[in-house]
Coordinates of C-alpha atoms and ligand atoms in Angstrom, one line a residue:
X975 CA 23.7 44.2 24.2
X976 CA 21.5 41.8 26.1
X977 CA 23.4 38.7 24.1
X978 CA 26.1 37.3 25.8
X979 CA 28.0 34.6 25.0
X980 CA 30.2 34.4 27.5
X981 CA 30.3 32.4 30.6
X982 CA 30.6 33.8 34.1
X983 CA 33.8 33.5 35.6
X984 CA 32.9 31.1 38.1
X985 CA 31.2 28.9 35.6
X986 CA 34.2 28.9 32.9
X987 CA 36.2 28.0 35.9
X988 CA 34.5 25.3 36.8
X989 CA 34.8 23.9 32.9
X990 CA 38.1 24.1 33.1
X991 CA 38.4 22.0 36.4
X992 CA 36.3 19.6 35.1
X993 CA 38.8 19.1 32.2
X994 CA 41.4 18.8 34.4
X995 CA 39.4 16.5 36.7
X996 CA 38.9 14.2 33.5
X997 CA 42.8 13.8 32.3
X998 CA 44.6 13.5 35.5
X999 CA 41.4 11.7 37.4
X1000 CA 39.1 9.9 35.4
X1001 CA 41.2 8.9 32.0
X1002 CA 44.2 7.3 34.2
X1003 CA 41.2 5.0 36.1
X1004 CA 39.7 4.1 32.9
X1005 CA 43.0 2.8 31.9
X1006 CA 43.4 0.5 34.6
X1007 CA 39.9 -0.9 34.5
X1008 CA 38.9 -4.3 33.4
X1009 CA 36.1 -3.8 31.6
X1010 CA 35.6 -7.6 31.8
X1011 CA 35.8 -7.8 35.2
X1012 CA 32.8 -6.4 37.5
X1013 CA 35.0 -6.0 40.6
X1014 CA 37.3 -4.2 38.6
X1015 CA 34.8 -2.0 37.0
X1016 CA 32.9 -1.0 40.4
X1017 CA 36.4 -0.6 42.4
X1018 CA 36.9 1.9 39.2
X1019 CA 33.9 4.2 39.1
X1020 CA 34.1 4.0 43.3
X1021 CA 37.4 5.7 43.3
X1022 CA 36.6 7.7 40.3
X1023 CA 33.7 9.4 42.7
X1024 CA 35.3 9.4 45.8
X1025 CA 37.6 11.7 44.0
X1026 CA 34.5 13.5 42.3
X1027 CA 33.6 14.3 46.3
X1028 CA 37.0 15.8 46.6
X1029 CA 37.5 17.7 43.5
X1030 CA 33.9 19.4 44.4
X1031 CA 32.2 18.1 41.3
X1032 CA 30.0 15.7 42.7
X1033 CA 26.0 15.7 41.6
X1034 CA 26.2 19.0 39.6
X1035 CA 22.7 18.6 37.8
X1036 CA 21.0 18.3 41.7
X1037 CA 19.9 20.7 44.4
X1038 CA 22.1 21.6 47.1
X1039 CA 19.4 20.1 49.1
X1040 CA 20.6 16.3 48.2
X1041 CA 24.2 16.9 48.0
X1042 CA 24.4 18.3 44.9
X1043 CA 25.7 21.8 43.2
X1044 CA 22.5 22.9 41.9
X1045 CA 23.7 23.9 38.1
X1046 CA 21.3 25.0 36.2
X1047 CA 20.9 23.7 32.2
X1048 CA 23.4 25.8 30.3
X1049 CA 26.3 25.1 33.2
X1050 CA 25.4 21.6 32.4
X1051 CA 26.0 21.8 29.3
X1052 CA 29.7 23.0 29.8
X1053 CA 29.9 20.7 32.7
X1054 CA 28.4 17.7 30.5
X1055 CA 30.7 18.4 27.5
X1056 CA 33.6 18.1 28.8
X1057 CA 32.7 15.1 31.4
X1058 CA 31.7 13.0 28.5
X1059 CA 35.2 13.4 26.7
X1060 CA 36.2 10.4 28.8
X1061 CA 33.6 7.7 28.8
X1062 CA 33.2 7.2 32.5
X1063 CA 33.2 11.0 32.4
X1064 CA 29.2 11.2 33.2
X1065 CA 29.4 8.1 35.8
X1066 CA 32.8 9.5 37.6
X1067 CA 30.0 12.8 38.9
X1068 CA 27.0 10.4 39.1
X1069 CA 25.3 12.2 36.1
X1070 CA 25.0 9.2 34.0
X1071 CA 21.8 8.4 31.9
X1072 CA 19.5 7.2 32.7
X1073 CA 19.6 8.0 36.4
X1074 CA 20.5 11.8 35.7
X1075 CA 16.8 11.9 33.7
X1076 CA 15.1 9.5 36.9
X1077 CA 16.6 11.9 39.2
X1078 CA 14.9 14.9 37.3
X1079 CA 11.4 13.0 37.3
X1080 CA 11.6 12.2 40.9
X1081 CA 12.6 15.5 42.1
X1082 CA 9.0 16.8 40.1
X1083 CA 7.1 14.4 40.5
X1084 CA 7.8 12.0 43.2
X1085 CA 6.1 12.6 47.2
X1086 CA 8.0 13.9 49.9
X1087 CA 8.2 10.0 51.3
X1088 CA 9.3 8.6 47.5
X1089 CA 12.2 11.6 47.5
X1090 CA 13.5 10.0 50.9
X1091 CA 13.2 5.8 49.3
X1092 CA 14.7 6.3 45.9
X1093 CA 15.9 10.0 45.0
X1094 CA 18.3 10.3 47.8
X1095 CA 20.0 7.0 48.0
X1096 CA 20.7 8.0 43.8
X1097 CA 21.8 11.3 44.6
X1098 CA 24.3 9.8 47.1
X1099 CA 25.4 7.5 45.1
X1100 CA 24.1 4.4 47.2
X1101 CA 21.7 3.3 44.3
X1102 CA 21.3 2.9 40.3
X1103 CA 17.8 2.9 39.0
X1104 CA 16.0 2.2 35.2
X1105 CA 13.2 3.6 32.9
X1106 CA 11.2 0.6 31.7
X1107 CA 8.8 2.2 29.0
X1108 CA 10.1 0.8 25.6
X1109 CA 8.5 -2.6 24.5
X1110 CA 9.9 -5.5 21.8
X1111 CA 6.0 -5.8 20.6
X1112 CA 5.2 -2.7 20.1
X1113 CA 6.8 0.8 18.4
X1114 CA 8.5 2.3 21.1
X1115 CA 7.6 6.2 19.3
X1116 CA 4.4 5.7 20.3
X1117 CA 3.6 5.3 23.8
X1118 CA 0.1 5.2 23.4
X1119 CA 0.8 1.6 21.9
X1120 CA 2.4 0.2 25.7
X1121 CA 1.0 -3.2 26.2
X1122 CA 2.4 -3.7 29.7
X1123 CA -1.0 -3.1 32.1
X1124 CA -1.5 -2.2 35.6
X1125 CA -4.4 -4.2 37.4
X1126 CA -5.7 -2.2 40.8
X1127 CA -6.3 -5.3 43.2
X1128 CA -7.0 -3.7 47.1
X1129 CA -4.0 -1.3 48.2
X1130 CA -1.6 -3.2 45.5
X1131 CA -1.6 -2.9 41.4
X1132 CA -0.8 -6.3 39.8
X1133 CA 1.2 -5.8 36.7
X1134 CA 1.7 -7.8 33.7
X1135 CA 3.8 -7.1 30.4
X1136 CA 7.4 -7.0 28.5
X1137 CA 10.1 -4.5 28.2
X1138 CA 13.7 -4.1 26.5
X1139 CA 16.1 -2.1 26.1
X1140 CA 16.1 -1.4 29.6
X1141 CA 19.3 0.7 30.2
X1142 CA 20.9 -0.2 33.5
X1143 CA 18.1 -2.7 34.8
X1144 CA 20.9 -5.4 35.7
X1145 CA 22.0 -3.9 39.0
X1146 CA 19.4 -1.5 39.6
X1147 CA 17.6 -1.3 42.8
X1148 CA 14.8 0.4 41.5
X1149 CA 12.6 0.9 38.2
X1150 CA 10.4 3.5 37.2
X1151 CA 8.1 1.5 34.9
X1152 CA 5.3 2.7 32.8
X1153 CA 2.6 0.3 32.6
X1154 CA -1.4 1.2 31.1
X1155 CA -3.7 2.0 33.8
X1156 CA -6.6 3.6 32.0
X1157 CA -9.1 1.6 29.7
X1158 CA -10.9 4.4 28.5
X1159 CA -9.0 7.5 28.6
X1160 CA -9.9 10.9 27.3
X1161 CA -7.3 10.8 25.2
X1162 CA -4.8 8.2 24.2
X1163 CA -1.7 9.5 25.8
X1164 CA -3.6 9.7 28.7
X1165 CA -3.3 6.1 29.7
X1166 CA -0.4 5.3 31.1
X1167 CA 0.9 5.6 34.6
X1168 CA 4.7 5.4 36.3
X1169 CA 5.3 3.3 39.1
X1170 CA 8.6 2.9 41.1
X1171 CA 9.1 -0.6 41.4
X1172 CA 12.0 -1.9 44.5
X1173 CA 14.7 -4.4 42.8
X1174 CA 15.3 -6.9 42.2
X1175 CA 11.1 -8.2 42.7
X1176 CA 9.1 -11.4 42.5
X1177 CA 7.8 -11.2 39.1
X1178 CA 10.4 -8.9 37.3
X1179 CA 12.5 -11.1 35.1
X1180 CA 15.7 -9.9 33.5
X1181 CA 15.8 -12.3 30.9
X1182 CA 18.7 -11.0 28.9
X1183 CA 20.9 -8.5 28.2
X1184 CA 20.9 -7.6 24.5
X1185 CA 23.6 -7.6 22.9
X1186 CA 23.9 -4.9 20.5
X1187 CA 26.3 -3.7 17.6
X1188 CA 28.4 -1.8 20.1
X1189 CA 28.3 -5.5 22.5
X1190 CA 26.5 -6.3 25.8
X1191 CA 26.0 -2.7 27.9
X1192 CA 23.0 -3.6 30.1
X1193 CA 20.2 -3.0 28.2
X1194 CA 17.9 -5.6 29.4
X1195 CA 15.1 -7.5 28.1
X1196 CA 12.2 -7.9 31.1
X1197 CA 9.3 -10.2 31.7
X1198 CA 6.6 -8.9 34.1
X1199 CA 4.4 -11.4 35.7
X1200 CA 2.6 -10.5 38.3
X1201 CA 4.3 -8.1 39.7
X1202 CA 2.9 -6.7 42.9
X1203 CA 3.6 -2.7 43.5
X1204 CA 1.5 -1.2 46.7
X1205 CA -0.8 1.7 45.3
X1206 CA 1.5 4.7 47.2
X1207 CA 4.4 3.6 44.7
X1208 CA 2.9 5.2 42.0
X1209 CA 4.8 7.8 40.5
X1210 CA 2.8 10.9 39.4
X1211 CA -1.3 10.7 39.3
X1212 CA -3.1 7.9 37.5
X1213 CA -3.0 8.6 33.4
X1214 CA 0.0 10.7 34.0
X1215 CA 2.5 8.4 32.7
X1216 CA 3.1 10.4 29.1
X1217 CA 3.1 13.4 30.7
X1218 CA 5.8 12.3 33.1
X1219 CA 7.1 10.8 30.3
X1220 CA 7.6 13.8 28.1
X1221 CA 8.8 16.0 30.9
X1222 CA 11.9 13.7 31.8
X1223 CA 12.3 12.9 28.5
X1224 CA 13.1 17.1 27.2
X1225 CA 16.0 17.8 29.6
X1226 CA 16.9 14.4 29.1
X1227 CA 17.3 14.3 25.6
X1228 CA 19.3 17.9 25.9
X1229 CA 21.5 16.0 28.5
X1230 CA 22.4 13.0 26.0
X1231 CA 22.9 16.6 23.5
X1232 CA 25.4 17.8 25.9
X1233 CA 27.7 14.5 26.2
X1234 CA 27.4 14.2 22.3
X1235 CA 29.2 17.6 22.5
X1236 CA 31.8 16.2 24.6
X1237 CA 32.0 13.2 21.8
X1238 CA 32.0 15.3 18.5
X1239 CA 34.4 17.8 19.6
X1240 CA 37.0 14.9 20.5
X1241 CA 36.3 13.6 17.2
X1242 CA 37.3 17.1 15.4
X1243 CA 40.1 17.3 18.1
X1244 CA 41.3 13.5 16.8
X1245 CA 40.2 14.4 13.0
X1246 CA 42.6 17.5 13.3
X1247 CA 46.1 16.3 14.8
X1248 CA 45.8 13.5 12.9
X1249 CA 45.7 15.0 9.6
X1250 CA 48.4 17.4 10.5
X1251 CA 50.6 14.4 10.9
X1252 CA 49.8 11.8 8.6
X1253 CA 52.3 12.6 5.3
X1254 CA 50.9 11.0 1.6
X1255 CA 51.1 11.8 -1.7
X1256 CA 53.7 15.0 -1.1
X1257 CA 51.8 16.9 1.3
X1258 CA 50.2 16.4 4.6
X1259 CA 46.8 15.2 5.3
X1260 CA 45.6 18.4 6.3
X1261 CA 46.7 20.3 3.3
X1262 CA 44.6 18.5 0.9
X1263 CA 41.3 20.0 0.2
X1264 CA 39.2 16.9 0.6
X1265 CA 39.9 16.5 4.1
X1266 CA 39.8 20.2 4.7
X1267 CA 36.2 19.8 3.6
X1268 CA 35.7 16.8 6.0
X1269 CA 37.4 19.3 8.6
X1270 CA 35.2 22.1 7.7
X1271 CA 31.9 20.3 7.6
X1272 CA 32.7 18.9 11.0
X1273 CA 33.5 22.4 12.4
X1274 CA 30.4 24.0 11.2
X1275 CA 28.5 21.5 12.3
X1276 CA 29.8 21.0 15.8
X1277 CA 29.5 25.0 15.9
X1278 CA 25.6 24.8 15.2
X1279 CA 25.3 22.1 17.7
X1280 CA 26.9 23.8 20.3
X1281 CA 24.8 27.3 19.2
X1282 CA 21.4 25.0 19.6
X1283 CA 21.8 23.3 22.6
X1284 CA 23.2 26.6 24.9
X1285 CA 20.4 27.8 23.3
X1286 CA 17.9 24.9 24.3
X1287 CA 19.5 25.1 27.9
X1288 CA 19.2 28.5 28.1
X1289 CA 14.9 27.9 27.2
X1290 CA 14.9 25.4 29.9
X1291 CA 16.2 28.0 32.4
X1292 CA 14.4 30.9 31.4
X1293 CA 11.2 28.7 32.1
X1294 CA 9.9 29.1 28.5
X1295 CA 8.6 26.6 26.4
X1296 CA 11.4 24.6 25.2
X1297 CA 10.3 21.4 23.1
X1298 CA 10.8 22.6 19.4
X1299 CA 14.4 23.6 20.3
X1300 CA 14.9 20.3 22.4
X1301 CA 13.8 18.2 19.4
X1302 CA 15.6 20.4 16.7
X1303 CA 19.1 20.2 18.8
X1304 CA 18.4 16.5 19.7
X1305 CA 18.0 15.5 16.0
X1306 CA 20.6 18.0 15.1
X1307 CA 23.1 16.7 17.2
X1308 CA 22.9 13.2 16.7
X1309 CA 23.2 13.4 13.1
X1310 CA 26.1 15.7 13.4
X1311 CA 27.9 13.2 15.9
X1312 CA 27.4 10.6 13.4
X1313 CA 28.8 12.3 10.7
X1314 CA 31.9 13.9 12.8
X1315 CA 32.7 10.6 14.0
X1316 CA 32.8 9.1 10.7
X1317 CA 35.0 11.4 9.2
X1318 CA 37.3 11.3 11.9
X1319 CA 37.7 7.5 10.8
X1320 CA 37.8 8.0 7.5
X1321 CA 40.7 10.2 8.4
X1322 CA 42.6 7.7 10.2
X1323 CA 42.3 5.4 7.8
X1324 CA 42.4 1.6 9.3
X1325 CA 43.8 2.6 12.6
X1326 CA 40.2 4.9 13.0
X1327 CA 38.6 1.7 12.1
X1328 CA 40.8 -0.6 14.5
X1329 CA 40.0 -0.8 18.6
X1330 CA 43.2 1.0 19.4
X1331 CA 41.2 4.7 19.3
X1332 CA 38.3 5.3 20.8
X1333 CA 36.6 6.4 17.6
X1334 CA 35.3 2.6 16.8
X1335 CA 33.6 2.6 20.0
X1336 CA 31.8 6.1 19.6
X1337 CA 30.6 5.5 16.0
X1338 CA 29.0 2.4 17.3
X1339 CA 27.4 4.4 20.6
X1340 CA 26.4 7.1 18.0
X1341 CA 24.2 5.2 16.3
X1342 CA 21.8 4.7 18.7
X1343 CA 21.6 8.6 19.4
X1344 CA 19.4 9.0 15.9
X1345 CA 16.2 6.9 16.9
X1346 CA 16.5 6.4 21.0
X1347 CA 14.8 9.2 23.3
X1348 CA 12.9 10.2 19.7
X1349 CA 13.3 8.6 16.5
X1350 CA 14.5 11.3 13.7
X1351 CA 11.5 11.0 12.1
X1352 CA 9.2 11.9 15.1
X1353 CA 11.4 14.9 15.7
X1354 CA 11.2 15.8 12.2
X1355 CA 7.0 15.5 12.5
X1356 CA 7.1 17.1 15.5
X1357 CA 9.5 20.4 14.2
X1358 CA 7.5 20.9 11.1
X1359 CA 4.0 20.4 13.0
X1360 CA 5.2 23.3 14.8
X1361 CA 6.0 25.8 12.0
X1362 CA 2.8 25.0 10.6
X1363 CA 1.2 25.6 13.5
X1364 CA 3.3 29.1 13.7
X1365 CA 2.5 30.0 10.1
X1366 CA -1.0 29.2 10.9
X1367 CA -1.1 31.2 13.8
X1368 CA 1.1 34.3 13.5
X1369 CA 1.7 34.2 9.8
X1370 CA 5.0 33.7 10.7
X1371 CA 7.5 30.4 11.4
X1372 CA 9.3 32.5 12.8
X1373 CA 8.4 31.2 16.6
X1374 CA 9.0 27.3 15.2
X1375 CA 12.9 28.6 14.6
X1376 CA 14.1 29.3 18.2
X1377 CA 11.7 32.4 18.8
X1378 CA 15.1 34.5 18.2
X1379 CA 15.5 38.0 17.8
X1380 CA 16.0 38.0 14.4
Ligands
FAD2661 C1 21.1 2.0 23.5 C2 19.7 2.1 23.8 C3 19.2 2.4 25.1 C4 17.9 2.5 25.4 N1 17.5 2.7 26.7 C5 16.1 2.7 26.9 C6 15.7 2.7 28.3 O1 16.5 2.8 29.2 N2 14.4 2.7 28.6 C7 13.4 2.5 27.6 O2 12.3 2.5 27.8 N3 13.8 2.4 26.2 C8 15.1 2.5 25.9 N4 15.6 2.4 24.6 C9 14.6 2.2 23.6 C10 14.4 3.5 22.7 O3 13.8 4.5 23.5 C11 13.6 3.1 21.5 O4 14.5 2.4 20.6 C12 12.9 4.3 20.8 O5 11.9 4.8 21.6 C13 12.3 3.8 19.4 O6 11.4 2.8 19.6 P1 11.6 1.4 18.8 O7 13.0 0.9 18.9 O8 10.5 0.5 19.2 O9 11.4 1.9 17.3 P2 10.0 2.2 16.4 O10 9.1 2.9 17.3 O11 9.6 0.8 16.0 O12 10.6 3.0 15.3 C14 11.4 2.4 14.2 C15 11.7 3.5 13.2 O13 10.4 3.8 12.6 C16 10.5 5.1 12.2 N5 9.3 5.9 12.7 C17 8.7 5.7 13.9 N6 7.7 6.6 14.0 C18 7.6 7.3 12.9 C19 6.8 8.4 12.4 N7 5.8 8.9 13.1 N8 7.1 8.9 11.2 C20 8.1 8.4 10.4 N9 8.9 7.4 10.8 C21 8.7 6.9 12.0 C22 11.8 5.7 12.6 O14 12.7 5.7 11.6 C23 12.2 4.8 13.7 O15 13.6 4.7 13.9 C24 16.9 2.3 24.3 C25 17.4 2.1 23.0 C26 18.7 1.9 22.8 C27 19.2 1.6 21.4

């Protein structure tokens, strides 16, 4: 049988020590840090990777070649699930969004002398970077809308425009910012180009950061005015901006897939002991079939979650074409988090809705997961432009539903 669900030894072991590294390293520092407090938070997340270095799990979606372990996408995904059962999880191995996506795009697409400036300062560490694409004017889904423009003027482009939304920008050394380049392009999403942009810059405003339902987290609105970039900090060829765009965004949005994983499954974990404990009505939680339904949902679901994006990963390493699975497991998986998450609260009663479990603070985070890095809707678009195309094609969607043997 060529299907194997199984991890390799090595790989399974490594799981396990990254669940080991996350209780007795990265959940004790969490407690101690002040969130409040910047000093406090920094000093947390330095010794939290320090011991990363130590424990051997530092950089595991990089190449060897910058100092990291060179995983491919489906050891990432058992690496990334269980890092992002703690919340600094992700951060503690420096494979945080949105730096884990920039470090993917500069690895493609970046020059041998861009590598040197940006990727490997990021890989070690000594950096934090930002994607500036999304715009308050415009609908973020559609790229070919961007209104920030890129003026060539001698060896410099002058750039001119307004971003938010701009996750990590406060603190980051460096952007990669997608302005439009082309006037008339051959086709619309041909337009835009990437440009890495050194921070903090004359003409790069951070004018706030916006405060969202789940509080402040450094998602920052920006002014651009005037902003001088020298013509060899573009990243990518000119017009190639969506394309770049796209290709960071696909292993990117499976990444986000994989620490939803590591969210979901705490949620069932949570959902579970607490309904084996809480007594009412005669009978424990758990032995009343309306939260066995809640229970059972949640399993299913986190089951078919985990099924899509092993399978996504494993399309991403097998170099085939990968989007329709990436999209499917990306809208998949947020909607399940949401719903997992939800019933784990409803579970708990007021203490799920109270601060004093983590639960709060993930239904709030999972929000976001079903219209950032691809709306719902766009997936949905995109998924069932792809069966008709199949049907059209081979008679068949049987390619638009994972191309599996069945
Ligand atoms: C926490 C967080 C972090 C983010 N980080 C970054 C970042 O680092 N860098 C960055 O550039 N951006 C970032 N974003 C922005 C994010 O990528 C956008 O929110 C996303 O692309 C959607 O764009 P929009 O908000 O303008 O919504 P719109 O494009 O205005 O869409 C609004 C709604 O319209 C509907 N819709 C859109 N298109 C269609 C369609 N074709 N068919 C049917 N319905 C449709 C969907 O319901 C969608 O939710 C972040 C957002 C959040 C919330």
């Amino acid at each position: 049988m060529a299907i194997d669900f199984s991890f390799p030894p090595e790989l399974e072991a490594l799981r396990l020590r990254v669940r080991e590294f996350i209780d007795t390293v990265v959940r004790p520092a969490e407690e101690e840090i002040d969130e409040k407090n910047r000093d406090s938070l920094v000093a947390g997340v330095l010794r939290m990777r320090k011991a990363a270095h130590e424990w051997g799990l530092w950089l595991p979606q990089m190449p060897a070649e910058y100092g990291g372990m060179g995983l491919g996408h489906v050891a990432m995904a058992a690496v990334s699930a269980e890092a992002a059962k703690a919340r600094f999880g992700p951060f503690a191995l420096n494979a945080q969004a949105p730096d884990e996506g920039n470090m993917h795009t500069l690895l493609h697409w970046a020059t041998d002398e861009q590598k040197e400036i940006y990727l490997r300062p990021l890989c070690e560490g000594r950096m934090r970077s930002c994607f500036a694409m999304t715009e308050p004017e415009v609908a973020g889904s559609d790229p070919t809308l961007i209104q920030t423009r890129a003026v060539l003027d001698g060896d410099e482009w002058v750039i001119n425009g307004h971003k938010w939304f701009i996750s990590g920008a406060r603190g980051a050394r460096f952007a990669i910012l997608i302005a439009r380049t082309e006037d008339d392009p051959e086709i619309p999403q041909a337009a835009n180009s990437a440009f890495l942009v050194d921070l903090p810059a004359p003409g790069w405003e951070l004018v706030r950061d916006v405060e969202t339902m789940s509080g402040g987290h450094n998602h920052c609105e920006i002014r651009i005015r005037e902003l001088r970039v020298p013509v060899d900090r573009m990243l990518g060829g000119r017009g190639q901006g969506h394309l770049l765009g796209q290709a960071r965004l696909g292993p990117a949005r499976l990444a986000h897939c994989m620490r939803w994983l590591g969210q979901a499954e705490t949620a069932l974990d949570m959902m579970v002991d607490r309904a084996t404990k809480r007594f009412a009505h005669g009978s424990y939680l758990s032995e009343k079939q309306g939260i066995q339904w809640m229970i059972a949902d949640s399993t299913m679901e986190l089951y078919q979650a985990k099924l899509m994006v092993l399978h996504s990963a494993y399309r991403i390493d097998a170099g085939a074409d990968f989007r329709t699975e990436v999209s499917m497991a990306k809208h998949f998986v947020a909607n399940a988090l949401n719903r997992i998450v939800d019933r784990a609260i409803q579970v708990h009663g007021a203490l799920g809705y109270s601060t004093d479990t983590p639960l709060a603070q993930m239904a709030t985070q999972a929000r976001w997961a079903r219209f950032a890095d691809g709306a719902d809707e766009v997936h949905q678009w995109r998924i069932a432009q792809r069966a008709i195309e199949a049907y059209g094609r081979d008679g068949s969607t049987r390619a638009a539903t994972g191309n599996l043997p069945l």
